Coordinates of C-alpha atoms in Angstrom, one line a residue:
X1 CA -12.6 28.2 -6.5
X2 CA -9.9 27.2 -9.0
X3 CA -8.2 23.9 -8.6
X4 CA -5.0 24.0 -6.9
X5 CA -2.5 22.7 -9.2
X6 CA 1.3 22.3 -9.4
X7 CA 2.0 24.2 -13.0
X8 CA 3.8 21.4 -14.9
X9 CA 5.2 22.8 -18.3
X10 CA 6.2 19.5 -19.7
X11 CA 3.7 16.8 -18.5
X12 CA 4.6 13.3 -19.6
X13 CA 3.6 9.8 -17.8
X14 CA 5.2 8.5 -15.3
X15 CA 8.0 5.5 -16.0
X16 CA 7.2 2.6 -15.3
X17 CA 8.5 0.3 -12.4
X18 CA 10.4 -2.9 -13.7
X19 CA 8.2 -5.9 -14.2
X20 CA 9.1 -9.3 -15.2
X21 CA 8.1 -10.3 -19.3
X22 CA 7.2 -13.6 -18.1
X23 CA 7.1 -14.7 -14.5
X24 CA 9.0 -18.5 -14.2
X25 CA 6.1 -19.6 -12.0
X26 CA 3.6 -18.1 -9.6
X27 CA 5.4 -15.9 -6.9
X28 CA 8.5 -16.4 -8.6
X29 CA 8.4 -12.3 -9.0
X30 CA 8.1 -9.4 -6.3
X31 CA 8.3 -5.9 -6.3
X32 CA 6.8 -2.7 -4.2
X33 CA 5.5 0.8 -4.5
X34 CA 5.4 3.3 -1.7
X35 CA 4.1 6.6 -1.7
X36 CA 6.0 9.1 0.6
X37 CA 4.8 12.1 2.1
X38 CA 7.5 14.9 1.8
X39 CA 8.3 17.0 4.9
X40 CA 9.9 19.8 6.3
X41 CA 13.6 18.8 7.2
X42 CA 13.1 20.9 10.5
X43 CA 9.3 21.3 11.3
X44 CA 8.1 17.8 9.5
X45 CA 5.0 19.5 8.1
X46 CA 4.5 19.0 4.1
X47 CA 6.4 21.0 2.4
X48 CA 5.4 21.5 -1.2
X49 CA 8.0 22.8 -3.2
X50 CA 7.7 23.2 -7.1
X51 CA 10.9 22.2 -8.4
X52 CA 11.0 19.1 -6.6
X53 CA 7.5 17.9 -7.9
X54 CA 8.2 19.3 -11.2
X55 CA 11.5 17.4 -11.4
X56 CA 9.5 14.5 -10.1
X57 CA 6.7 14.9 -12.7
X58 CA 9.5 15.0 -15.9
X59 CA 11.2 12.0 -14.7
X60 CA 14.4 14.0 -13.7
X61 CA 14.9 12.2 -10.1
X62 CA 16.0 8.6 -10.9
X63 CA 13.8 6.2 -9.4
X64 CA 11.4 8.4 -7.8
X65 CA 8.4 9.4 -9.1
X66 CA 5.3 12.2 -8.9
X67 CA 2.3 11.4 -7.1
X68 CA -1.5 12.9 -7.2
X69 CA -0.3 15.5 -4.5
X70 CA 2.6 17.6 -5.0
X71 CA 3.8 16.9 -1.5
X72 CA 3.9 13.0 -2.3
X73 CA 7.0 11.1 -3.9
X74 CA 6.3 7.6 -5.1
X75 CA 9.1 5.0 -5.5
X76 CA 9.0 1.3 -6.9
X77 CA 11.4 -1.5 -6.6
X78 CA 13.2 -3.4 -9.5
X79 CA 11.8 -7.3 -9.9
X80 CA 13.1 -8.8 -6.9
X81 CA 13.5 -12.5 -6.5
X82 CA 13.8 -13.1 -2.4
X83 CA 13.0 -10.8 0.7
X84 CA 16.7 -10.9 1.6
X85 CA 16.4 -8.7 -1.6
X86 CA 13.4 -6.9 -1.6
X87 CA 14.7 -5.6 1.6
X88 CA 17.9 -4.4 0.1
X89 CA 16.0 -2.9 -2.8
X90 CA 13.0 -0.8 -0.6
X91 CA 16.2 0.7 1.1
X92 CA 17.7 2.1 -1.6
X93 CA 14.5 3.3 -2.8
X94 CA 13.7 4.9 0.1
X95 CA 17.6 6.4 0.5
X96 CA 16.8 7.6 -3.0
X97 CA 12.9 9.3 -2.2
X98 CA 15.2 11.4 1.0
X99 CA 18.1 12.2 -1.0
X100 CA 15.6 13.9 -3.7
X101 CA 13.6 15.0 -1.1
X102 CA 17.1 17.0 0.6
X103 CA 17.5 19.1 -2.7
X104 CA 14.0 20.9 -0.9
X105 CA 15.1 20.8 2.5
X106 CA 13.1 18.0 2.8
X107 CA 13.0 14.7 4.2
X108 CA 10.0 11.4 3.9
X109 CA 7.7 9.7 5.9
X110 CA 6.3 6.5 5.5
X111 CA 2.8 6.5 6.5
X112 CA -0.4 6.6 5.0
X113 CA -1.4 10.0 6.6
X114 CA 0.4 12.4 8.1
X115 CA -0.5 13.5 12.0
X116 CA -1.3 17.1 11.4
X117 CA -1.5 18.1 8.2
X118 CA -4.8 19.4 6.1
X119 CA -5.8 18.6 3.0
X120 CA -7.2 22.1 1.9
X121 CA -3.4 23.4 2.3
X122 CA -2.2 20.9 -0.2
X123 CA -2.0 21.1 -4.7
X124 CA -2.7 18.5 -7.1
X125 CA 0.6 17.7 -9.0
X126 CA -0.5 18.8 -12.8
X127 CA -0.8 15.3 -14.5
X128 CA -3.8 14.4 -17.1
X129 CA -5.0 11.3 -15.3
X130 CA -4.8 14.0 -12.0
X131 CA -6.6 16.4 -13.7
X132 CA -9.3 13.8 -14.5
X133 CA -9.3 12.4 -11.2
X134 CA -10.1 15.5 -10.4
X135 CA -12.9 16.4 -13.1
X136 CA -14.5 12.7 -11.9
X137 CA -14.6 13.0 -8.9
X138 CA -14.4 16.2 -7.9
X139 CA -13.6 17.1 -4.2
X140 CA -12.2 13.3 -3.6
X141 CA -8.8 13.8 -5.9
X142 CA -8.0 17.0 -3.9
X143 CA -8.5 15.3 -0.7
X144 CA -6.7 12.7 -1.3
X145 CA -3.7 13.4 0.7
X146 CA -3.0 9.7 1.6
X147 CA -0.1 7.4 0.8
X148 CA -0.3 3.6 -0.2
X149 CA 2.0 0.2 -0.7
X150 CA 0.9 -1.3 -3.7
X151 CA 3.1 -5.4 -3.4
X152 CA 3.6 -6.9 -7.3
X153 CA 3.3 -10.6 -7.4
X154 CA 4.5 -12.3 -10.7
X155 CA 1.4 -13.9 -12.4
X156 CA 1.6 -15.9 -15.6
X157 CA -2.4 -14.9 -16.8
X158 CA -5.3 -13.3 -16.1
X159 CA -7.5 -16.3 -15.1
X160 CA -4.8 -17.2 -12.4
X161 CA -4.7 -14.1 -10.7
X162 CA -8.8 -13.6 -10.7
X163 CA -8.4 -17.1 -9.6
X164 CA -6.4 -15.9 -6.6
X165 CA -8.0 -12.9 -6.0
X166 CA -11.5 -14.8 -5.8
X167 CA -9.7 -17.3 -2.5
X168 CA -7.8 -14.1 -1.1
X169 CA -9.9 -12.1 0.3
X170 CA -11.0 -13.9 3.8
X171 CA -7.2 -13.9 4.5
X172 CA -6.6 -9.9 3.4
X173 CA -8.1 -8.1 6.9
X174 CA -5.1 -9.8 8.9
X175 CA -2.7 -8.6 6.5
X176 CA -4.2 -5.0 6.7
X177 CA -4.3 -5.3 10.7
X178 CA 0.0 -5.9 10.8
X179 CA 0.3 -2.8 8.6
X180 CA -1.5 -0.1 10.0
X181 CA -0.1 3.5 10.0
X182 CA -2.9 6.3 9.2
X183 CA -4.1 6.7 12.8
X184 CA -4.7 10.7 12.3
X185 CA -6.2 12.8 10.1
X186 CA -6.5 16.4 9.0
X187 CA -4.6 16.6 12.9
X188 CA -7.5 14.2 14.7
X189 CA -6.6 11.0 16.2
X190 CA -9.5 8.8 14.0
X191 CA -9.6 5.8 16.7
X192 CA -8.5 4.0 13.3
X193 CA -5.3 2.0 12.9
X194 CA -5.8 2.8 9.3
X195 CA -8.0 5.1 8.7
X196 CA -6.6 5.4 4.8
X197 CA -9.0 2.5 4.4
X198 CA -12.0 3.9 5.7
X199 CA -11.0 6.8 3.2
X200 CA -11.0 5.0 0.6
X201 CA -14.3 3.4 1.1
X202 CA -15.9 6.8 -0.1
X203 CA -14.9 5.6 -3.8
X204 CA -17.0 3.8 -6.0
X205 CA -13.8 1.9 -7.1
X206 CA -12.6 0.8 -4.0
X207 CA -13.0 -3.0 -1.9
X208 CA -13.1 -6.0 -3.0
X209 CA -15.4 -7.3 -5.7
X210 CA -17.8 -10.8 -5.6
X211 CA -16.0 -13.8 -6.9
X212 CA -15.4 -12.9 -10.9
X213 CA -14.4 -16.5 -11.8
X214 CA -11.9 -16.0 -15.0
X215 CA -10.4 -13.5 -17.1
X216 CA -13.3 -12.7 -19.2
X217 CA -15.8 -11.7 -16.2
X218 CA -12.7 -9.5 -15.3
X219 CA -12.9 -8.0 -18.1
X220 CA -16.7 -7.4 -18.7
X221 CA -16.5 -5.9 -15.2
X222 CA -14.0 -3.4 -16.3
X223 CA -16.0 -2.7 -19.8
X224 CA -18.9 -2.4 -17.4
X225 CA -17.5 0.1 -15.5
X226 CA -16.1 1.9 -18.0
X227 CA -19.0 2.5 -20.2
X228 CA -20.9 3.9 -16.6
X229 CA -18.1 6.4 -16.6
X230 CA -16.9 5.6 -13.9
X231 CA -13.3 4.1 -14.7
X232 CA -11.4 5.0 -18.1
X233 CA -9.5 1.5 -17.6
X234 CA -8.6 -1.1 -15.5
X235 CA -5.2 1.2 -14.0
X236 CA -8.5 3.2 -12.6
X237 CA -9.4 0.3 -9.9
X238 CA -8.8 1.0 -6.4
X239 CA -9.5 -2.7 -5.6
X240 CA -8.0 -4.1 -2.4
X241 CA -6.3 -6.3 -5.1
X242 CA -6.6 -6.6 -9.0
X243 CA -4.7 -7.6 -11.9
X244 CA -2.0 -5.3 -13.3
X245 CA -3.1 -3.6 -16.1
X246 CA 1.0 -2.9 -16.9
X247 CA 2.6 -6.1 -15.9
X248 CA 2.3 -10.1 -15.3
X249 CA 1.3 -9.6 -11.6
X250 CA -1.5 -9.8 -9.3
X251 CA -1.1 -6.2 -7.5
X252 CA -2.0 -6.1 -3.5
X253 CA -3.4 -2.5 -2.5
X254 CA -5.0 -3.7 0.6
X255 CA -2.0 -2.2 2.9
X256 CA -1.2 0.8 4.3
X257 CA 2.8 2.0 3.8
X258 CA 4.1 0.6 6.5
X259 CA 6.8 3.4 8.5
X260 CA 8.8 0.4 9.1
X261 CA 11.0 -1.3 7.0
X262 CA 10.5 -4.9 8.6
X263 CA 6.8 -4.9 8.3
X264 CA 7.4 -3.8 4.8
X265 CA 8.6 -6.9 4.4
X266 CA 6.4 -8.8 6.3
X267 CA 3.3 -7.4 4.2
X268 CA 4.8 -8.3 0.9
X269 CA 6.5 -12.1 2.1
X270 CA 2.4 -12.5 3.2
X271 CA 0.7 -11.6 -0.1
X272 CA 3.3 -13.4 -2.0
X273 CA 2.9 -16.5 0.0
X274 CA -0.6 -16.0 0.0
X275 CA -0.6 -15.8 -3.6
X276 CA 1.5 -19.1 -4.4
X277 CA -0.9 -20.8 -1.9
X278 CA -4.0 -19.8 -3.3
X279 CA -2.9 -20.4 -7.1
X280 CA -1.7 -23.8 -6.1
X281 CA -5.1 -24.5 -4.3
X282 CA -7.1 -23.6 -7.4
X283 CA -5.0 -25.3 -9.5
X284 CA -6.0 -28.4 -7.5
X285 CA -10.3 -27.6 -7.9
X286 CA -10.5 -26.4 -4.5
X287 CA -13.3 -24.4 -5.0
X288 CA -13.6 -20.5 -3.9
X289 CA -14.9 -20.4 0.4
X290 CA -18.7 -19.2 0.6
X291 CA -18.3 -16.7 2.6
X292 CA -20.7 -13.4 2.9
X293 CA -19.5 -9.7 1.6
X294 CA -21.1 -8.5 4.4
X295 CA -19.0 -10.4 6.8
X296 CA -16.2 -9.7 4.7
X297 CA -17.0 -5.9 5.0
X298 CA -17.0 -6.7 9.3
X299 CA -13.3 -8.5 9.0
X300 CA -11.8 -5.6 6.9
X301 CA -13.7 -2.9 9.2
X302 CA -11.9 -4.2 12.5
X303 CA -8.9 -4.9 10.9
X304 CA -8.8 -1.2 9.5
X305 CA -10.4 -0.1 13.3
X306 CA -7.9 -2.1 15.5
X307 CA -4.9 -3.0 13.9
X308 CA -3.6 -6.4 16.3
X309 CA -4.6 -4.1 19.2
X310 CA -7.6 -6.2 19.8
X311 CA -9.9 -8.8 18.3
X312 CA -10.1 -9.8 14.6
X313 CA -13.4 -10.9 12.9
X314 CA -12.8 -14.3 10.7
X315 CA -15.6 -14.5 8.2
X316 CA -14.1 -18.3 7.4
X317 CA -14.9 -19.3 11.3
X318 CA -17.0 -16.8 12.1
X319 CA -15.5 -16.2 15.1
X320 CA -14.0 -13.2 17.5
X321 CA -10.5 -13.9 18.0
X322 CA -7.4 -12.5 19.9
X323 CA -5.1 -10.4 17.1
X324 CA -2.3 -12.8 17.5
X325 CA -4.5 -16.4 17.3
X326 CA -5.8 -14.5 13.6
X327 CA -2.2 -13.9 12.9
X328 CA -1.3 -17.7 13.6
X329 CA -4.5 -19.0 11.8
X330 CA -2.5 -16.8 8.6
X331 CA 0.7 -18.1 9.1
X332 CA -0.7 -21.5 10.0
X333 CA -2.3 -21.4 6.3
X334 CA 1.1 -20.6 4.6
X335 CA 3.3 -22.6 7.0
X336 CA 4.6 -25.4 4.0
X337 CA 4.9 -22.9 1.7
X338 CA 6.7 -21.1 3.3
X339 CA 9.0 -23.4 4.9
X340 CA 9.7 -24.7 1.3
X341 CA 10.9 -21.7 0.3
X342 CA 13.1 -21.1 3.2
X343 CA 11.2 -18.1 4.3
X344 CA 9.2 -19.3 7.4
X345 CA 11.3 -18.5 10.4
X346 CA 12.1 -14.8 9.0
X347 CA 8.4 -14.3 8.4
X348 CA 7.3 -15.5 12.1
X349 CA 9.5 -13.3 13.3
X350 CA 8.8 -10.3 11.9
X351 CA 4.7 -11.3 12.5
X352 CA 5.8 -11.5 15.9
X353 CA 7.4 -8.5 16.4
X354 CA 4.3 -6.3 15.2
X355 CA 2.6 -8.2 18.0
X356 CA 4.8 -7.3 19.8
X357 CA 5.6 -3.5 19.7
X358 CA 2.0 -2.8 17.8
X359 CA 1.5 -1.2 14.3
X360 CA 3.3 1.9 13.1
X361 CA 0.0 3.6 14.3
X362 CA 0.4 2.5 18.1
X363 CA 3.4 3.7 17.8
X364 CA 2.5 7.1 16.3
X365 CA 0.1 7.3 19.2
X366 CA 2.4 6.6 22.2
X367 CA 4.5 9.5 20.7
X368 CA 1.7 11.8 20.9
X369 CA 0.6 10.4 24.4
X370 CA 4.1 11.2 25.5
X371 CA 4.5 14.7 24.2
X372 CA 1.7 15.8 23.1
X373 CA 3.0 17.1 20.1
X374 CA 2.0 16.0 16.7
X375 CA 5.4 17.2 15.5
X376 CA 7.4 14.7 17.5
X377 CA 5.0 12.0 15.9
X378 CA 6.4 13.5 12.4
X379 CA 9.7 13.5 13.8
X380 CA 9.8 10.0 14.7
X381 CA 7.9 8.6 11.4
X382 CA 10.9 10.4 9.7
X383 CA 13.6 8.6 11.9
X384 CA 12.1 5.0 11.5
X385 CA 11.2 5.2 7.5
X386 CA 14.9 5.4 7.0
X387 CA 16.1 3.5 10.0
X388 CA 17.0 0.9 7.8
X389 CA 18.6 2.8 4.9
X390 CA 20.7 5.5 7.0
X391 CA 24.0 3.7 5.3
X392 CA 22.8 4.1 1.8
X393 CA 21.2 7.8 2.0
X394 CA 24.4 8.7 0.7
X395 CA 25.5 6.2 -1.6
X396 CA 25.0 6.7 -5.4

């Protein structure tokens, strides 16, 4: 069977996001990707129309992008400075993916699946690094029907963001549990909160890898894995977080999009405080925690399983612990930095509310419970990915 792929008569890379030349100082720097899953104005399944993803693909709708699927959109932020700002930023950007979307008759969700659709139905947008995708790893690239938040944190080097990326990953499951939203699959309820994560486990690429130490294991890693034929660079990673190969940043991948745009903040104000936490502590010789990849594999697994629906793993303690206490034990870790940079209160509120009302996946389930009608979960993914934008979806 031939590949199914979006013809694209003029194929030409995608532009890139802004990026800082030069971050000021770690964390000084922030910006987001989302991917989008186009729908159906009326029924909310994907809608794959060929103008729109060939107008995406030559760079024709400003600020939105292709993406591996020609039902996808992807957008990215400018370099933001402060969440009050990030916030205004992702809500443009997702007015922007909906108004593109509306020359189709379409409209977006944020989420990392969608609750019915099937991946067999579904093209590859007609890029080269697609195509290759596709010659690499054959069956993978076409199912891969699954939308991600990739969080930019300014970076002035290499050896500082392996550096962070070394201390991170203990803290990454509890940032994955607050942003579940891929709780269905190819129409099947998966009993995950993000089951995009177990997804991506089937790639060789994908995880978190042992401590590197500095820039120069990074890159005999990547050299590594490029000469097995298995990456052709370091853009190629699916890491749950890796150095940009295009800009000064250490780029978080660990999320899923979040539906909302509050826990969209949340996620980024976490890895970014994270980041400026974890810099400073290496900085200072704290050395990297001992802590085992296969406990590290258990934290991520019940994150990915359970959202803050139940119990977290800490591979630092060891222990089983009530979502919420794991949530403290995060914020508890970032309190000083994030109280010096005035961000504290807003971030333990928005924490809060997730524990409070669940992930976007709960939510996506409670519609379902209530209807019974994977449509109406569509519906209402629609209505709260531009809940916060609804006064810009006109605006220019």
């Amino acid at each position: 069977m031939p590949p199914r792929t979006a013809p694209s008569p003029r194929v030409r890379p995608a532009a890139p996001a802004q990026a800082p030349s030069a971050p000021a100082a770690v964390g000084a720097s922030l910006g987001v990707e989302e991917e989008y899953h186009v729908v159906d104005a009326e029924t909310f399944a994907l809608l794959d129309d060929a103008r729109l993803n060939a107008d995406a693909v030559h760079g024709d709708l400003e600020g939105v992008d292709a993406e591996i699927a020609t039902t996808q959109l992807e957008i990215a932020t400018p370099v933001c400075s402060t969440l009050e700002e990030l916030r205004r930023e992702l809500a443009r950007a997702r007015a922007a993916a909906a108004r593109a979307a509306a020359r189709a008759g379409a409209t977006v969700l944020a989420a990392s699946t969608h609750p019915s659709a099937s991946w067999e139905e579904q093209r590859l947008t007609s890029r080269p690094r697609y195509l290759h995708l596709l010659e690499r790893w054959g069956v993978l690239a076409l199912q891969q029907v699954i939308c991600g938040c990739h969080v930019h944190v300014g970076v002035p080097d290499v050896d500082t963001a392996v550096a962070v990326m070394d201390r991170v990953r203990p803290y990454l499951p509890v940032v994955l549990a607050l942003t579940g939203s891929s709780p269905f699959h190819e129409g099947v309820d998966t009993g995950y909160d993000s089951y995009r994560t177990q997804w991506f486990s089937r790639w060789a690429i994908a995880g978190s890898p042992e401590p590197l130490g500095d820039a120069a294991t990074y890159r005999e890693v990547v050299d590594g894995l490029t000469v097995a034929g298995i990456i052709d660079d370091a853009s190629h990673l699916y890491w749950d977080v890796r150095p940009s190969q295009r800009y000064p940043t250490l780029e978080y991948r660990i999320g899923d999009v979040c539906t909302s745009l509050d826990d969209a903040v949340l996620h980024a104000a976490l890895v970014r405080s994270l980041t400026r936490v974890l810099a400073a502590r290496a900085r200072a010789g704290d050395p990297v925690p001992a802590v085992r990849p296969e406990l590290l594999r258990a934290a991520r697994w019940r994150a990915s399983r359970h959202g803050v629906s139940e119990q977290l793993f800490d591979p630092l303690r060891q222990d089983l612990v009530p979502a919420a206490v794991a949530v403290q034990r995060l914020l508890g870790e970032l309190r000083d930095d994030l109280e010096q940079h005035g961000e504290d209160r807003e971030v333990r509120d928005l924490a809060a509310r997730v524990l409070a009302r669940g992930t976007s996946a709960a939510r996506q389930r409670e519609v379902l419970h209530r209807t019974g009608d994977p449509q109406e979960v569509a519906r209402m993914l629609a209505a709260e990915s531009l809940a916060a934008s609804g006064g810009l979806l006109g605006a220019s």
